Every structure is written in C-alpha cells, then in structure tokens.
PDB file of N, CA and C and ligand atoms in Angstrom:
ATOM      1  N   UNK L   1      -1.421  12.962  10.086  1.00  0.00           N
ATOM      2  CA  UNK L   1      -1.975  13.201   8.745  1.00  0.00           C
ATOM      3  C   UNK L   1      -1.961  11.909   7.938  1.00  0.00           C
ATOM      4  N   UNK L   2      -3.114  11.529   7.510  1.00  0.00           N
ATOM      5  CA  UNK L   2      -3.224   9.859   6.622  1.00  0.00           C
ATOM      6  C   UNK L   2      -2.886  10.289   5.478  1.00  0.00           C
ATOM      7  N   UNK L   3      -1.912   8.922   4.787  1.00  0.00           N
ATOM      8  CA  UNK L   3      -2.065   9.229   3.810  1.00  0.00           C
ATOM      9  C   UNK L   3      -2.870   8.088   3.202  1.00  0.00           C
ATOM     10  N   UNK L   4      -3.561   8.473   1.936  1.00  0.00           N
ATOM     11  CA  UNK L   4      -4.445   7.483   1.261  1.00  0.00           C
ATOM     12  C   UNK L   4      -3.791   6.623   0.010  1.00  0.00           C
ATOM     13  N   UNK L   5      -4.424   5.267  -0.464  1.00  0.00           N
ATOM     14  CA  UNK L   5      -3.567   5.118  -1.793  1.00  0.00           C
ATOM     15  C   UNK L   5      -4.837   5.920  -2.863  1.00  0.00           C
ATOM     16  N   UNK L   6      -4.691   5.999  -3.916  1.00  0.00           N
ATOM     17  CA  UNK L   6      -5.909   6.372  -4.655  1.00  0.00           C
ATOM     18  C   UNK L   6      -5.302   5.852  -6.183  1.00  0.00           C
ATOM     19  N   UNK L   7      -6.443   5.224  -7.094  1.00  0.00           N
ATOM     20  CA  UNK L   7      -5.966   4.734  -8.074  1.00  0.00           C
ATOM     21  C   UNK L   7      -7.004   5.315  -9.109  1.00  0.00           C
ATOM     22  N   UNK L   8      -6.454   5.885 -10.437  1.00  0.00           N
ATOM     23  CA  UNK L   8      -7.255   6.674 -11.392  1.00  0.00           C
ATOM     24  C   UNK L   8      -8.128   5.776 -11.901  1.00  0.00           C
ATOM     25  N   UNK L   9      -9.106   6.331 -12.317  1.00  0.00           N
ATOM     26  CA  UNK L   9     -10.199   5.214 -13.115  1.00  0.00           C
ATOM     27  C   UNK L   9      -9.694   5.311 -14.882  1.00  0.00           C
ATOM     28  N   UNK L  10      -9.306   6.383 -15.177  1.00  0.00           N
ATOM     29  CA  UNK L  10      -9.055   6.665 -16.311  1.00  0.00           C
ATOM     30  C   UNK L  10      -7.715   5.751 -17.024  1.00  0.00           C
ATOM     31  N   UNK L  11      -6.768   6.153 -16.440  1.00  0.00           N
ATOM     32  CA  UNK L  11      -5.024   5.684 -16.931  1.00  0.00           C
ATOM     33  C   UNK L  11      -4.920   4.279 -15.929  1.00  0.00           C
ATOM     34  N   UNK L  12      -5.618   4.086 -14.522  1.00  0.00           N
ATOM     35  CA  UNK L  12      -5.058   3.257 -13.760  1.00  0.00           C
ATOM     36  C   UNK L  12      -3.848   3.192 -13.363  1.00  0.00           C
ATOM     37  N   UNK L  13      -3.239   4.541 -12.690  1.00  0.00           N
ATOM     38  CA  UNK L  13      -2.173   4.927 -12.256  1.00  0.00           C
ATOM     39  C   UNK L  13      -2.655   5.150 -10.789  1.00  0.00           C
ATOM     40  N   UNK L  14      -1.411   4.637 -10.104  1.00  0.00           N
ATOM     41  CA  UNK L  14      -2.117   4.548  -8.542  1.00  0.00           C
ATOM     42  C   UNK L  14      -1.102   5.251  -7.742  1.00  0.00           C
ATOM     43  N   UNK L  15      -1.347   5.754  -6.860  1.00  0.00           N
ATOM     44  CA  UNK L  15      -0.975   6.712  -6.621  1.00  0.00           C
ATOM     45  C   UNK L  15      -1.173   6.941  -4.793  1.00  0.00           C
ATOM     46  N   UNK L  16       0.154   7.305  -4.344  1.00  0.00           N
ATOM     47  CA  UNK L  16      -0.601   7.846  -2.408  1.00  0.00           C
ATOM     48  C   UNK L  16      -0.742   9.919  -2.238  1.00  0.00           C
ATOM     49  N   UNK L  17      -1.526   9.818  -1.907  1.00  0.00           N
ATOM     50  CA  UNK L  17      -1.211  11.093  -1.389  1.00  0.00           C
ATOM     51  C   UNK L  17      -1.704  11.877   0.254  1.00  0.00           C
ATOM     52  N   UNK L  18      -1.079  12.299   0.178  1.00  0.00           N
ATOM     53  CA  UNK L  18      -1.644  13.174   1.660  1.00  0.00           C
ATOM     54  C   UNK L  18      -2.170  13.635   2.101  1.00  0.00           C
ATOM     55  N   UNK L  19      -3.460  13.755   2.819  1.00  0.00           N
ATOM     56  CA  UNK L  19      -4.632  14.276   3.118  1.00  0.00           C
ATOM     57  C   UNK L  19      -4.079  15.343   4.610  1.00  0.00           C
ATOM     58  N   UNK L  20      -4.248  16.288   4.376  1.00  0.00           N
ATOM     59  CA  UNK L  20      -4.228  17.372   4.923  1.00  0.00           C
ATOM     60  C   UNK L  20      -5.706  18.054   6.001  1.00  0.00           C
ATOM     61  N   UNK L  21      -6.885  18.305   4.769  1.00  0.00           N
ATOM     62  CA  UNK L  21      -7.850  18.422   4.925  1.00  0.00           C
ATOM     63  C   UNK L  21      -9.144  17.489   4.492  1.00  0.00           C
ATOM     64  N   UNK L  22     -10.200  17.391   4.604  1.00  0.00           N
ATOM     65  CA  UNK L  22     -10.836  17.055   3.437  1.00  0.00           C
ATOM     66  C   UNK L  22     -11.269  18.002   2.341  1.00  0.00           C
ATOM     67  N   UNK L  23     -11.110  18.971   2.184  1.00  0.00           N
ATOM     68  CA  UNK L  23     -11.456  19.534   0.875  1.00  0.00           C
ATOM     69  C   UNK L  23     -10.158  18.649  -0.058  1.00  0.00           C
ATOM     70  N   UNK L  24      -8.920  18.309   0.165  1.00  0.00           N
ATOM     71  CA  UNK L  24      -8.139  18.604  -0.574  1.00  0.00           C
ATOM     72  C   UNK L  24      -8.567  16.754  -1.259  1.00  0.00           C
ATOM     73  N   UNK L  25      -8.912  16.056  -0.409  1.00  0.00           N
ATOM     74  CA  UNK L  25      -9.737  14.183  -0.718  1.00  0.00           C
ATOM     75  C   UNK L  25     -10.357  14.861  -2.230  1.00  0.00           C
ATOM     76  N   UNK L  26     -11.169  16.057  -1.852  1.00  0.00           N
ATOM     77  CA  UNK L  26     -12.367  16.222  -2.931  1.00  0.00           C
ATOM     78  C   UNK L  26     -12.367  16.948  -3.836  1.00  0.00           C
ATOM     79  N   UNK L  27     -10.987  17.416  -4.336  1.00  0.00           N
ATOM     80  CA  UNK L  27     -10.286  17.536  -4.930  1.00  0.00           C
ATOM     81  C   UNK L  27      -9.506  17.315  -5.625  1.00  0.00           C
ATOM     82  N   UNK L  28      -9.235  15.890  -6.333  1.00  0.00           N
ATOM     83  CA  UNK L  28      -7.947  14.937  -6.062  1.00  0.00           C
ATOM     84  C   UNK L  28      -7.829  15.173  -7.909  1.00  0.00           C
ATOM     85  N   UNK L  29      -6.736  15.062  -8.543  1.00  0.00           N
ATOM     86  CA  UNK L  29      -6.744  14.753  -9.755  1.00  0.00           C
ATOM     87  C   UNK L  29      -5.799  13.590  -9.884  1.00  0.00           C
ATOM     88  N   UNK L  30      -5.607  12.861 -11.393  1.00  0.00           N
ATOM     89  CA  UNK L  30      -4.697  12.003 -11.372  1.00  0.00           C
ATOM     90  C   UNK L  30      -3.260  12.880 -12.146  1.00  0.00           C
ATOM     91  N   UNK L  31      -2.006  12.160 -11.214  1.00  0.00           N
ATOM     92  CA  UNK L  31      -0.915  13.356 -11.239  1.00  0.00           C
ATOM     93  C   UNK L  31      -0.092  12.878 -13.051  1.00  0.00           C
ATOM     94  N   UNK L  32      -0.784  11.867 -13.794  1.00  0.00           N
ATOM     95  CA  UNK L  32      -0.285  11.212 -15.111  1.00  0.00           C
ATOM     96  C   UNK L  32      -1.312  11.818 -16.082  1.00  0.00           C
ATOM     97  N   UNK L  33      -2.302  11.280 -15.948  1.00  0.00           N
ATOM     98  CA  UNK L  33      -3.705  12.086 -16.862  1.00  0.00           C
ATOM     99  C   UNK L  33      -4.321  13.191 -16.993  1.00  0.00           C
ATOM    100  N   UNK L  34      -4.505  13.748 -15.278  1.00  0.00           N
ATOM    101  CA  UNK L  34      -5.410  14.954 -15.081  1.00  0.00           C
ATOM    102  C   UNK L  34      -6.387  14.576 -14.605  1.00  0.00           C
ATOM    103  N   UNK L  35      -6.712  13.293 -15.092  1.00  0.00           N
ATOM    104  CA  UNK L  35      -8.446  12.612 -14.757  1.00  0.00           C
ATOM    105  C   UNK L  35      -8.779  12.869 -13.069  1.00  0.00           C
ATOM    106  N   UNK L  36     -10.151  13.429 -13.059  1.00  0.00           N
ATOM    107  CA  UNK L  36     -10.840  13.122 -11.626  1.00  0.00           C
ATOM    108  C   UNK L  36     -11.390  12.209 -11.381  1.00  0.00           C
ATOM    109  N   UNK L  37     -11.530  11.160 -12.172  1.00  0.00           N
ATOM    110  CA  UNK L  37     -11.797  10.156 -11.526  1.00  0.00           C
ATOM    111  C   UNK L  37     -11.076   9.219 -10.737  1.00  0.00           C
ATOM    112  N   UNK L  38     -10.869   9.778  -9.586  1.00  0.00           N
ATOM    113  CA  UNK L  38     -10.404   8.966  -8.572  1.00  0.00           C
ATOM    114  C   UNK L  38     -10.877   7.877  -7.729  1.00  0.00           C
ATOM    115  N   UNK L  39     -10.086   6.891  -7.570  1.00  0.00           N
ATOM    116  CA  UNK L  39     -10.907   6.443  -6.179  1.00  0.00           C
ATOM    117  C   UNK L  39      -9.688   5.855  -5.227  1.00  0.00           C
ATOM    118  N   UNK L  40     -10.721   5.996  -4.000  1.00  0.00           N
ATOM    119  CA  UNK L  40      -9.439   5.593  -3.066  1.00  0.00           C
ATOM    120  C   UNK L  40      -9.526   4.182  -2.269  1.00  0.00           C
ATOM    121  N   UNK L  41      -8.288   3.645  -2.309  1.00  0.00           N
ATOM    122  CA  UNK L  41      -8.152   2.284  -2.531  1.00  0.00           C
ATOM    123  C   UNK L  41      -8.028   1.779  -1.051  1.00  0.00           C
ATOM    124  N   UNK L  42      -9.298   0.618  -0.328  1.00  0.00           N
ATOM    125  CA  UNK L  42      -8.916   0.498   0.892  1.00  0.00           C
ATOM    126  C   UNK L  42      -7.771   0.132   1.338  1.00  0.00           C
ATOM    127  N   UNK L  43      -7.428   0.337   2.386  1.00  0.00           N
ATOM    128  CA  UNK L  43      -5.434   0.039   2.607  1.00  0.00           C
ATOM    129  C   UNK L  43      -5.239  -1.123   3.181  1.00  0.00           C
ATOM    130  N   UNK L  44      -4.662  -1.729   2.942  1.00  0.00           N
ATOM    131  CA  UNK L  44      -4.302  -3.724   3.459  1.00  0.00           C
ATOM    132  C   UNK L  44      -3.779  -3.497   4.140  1.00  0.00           C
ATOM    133  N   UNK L  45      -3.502  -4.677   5.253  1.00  0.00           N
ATOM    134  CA  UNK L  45      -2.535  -4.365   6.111  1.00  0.00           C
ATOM    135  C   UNK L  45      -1.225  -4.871   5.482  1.00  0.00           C
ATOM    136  N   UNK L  46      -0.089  -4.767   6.046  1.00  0.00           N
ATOM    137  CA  UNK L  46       1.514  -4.634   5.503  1.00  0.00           C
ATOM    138  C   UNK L  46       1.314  -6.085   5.735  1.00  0.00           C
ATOM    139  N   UNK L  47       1.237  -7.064   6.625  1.00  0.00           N
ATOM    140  CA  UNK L  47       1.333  -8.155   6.209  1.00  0.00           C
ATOM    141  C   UNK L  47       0.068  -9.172   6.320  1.00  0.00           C
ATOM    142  N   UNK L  48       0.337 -10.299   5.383  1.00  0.00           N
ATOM    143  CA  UNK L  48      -0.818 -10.962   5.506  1.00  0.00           C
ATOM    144  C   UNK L  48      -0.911 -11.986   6.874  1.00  0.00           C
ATOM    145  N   UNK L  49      -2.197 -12.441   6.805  1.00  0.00           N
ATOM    146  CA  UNK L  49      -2.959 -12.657   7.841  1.00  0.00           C
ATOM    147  C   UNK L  49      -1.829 -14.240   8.596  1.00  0.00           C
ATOM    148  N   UNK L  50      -1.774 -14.818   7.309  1.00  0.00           N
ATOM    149  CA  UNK L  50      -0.924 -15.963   8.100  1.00  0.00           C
ATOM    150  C   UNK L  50       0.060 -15.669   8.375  1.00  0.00           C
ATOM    151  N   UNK L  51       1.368 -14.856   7.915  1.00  0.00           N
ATOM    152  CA  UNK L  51       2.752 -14.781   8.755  1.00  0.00           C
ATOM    153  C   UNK L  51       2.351 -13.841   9.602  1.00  0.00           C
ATOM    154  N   UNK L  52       1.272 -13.566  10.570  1.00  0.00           N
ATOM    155  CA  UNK L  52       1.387 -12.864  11.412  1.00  0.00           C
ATOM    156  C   UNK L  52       0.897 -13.898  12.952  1.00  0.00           C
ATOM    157  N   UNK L  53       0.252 -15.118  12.129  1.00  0.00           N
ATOM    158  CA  UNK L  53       0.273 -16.259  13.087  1.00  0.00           C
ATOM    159  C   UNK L  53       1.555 -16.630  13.490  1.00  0.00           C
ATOM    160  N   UNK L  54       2.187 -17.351  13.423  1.00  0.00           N
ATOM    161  CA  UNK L  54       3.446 -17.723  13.373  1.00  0.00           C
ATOM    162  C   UNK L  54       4.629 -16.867  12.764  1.00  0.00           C
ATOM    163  N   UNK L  55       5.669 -16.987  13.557  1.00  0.00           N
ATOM    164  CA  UNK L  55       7.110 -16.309  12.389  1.00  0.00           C
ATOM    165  C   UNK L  55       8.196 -17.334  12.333  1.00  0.00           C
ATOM    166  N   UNK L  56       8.537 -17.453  11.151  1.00  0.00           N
ATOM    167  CA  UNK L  56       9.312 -19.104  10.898  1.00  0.00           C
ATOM    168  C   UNK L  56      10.435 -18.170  11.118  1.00  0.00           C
ATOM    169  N   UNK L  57      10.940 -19.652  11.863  1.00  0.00           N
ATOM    170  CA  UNK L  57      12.960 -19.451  12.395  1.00  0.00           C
ATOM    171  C   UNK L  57      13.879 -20.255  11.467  1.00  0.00           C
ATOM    172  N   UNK L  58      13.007 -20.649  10.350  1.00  0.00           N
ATOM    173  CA  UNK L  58      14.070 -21.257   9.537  1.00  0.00           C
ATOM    174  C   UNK L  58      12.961 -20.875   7.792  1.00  0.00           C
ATOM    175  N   UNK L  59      13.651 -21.492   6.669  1.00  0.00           N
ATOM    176  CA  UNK L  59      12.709 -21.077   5.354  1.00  0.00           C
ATOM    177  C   UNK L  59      12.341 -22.139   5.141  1.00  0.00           C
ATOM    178  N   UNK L  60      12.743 -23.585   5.806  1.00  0.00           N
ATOM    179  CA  UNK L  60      12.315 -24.511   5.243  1.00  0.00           C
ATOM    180  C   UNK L  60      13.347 -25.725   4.613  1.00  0.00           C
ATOM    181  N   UNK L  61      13.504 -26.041   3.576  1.00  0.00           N
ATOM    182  CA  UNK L  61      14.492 -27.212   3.123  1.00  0.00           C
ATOM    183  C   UNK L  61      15.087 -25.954   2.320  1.00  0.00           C
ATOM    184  N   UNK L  62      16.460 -27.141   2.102  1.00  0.00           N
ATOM    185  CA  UNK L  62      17.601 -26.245   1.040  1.00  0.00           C
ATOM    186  C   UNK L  62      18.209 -24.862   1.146  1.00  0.00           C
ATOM    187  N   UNK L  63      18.999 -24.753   0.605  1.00  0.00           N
ATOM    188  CA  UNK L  63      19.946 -23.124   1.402  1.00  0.00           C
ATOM    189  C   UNK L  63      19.441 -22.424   2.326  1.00  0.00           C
ATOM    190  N   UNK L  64      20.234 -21.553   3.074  1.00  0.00           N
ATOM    191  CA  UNK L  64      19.734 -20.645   3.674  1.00  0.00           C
ATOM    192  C   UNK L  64      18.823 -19.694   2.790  1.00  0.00           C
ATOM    193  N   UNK L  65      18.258 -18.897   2.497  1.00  0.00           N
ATOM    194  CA  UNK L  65      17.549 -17.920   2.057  1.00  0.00           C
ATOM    195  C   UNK L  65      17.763 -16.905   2.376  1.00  0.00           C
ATOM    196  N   UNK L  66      18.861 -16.404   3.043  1.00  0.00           N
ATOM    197  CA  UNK L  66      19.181 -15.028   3.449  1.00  0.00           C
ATOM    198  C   UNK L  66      18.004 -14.037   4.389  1.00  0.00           C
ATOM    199  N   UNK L  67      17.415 -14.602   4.662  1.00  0.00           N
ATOM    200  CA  UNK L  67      16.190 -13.587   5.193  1.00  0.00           C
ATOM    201  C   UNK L  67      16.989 -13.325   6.825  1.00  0.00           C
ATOM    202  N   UNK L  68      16.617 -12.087   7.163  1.00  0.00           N
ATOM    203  CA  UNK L  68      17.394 -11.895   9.042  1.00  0.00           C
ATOM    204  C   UNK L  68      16.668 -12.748   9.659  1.00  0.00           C
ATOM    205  N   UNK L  69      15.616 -13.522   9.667  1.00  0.00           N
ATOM    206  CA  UNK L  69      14.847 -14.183  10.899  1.00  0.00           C
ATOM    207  C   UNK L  69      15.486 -15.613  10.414  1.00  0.00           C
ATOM    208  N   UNK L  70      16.170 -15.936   8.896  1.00  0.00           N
ATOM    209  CA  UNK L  70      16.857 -17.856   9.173  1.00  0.00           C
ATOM    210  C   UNK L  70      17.349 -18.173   9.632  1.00  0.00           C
ATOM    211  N   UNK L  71      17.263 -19.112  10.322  1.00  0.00           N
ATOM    212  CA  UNK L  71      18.293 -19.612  11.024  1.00  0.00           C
ATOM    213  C   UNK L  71      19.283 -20.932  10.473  1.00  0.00           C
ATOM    214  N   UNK L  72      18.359 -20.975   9.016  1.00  0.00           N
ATOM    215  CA  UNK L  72      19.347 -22.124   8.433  1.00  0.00           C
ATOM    216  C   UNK L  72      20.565 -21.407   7.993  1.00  0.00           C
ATOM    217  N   UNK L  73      21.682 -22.213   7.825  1.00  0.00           N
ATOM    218  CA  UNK L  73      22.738 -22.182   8.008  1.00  0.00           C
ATOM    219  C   UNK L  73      23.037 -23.066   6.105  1.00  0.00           C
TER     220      UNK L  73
HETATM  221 ZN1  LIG X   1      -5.029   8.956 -14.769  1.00  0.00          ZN
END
C-alpha cells in the first residue's frame, strides 16, 4: 500500500497519507483546513544523487563529526 506526500493548496500543510484504494486519492481533504485542494507531491528519492556516488570514510578536516560511517578519530 503507497503512501503519498500531498501538500494543501490552501494552508500549505503537507501532509502523507495512505492510499488504500483510489477512490480514497479522490477524495483527499486537508487534515488542518478542510481544503480539497490537494495535490500530490512527486516523491524524491531519500538520498541525493551525489552521496549515492561515493560514501565518504572520513568528513573531511577537523573533528570527528560523529557520523557511524567516520572514520576520523
Ligand atoms: Zn489546508
């Protein structure tokens, strides 16, 4: 079951919800306003295009950065 993001045209409150069927897409209200004017927002992927080229083993200069993949010290 997808879920969609959908963002009101009215308040601009954005919002995911769960698509079940499609009647329920064509149906949608906003859950702050009421407004039907919805729209649904294409979905990005989780990460962007360059850290998926490469994955750094360190952050770079100066402290560690705490991230699980540093390896600076
Ligand atoms: Zn709204």
């Amino acid at each position: 079951m997808p879920i969609y993001d959908y963002a009101c045209d009215d308040c601009g409150t954005k919002f995911e919800k769960l698509i079940r069927k499609e009647a329920e897409a064509a149906n949608l209200d906003c859950p702050r306003c009421g407004g039907l004017h919805i729209n649904r927002e294409l979905s990005l992927p989780a990460a962007p295009l360059s850290s998926q080229q490469s994955m750094p083993t360190t952050c770079g200069v100066g402290p560690s950065c705490g991230a699980s993949w540093c390896q600076r010290k």
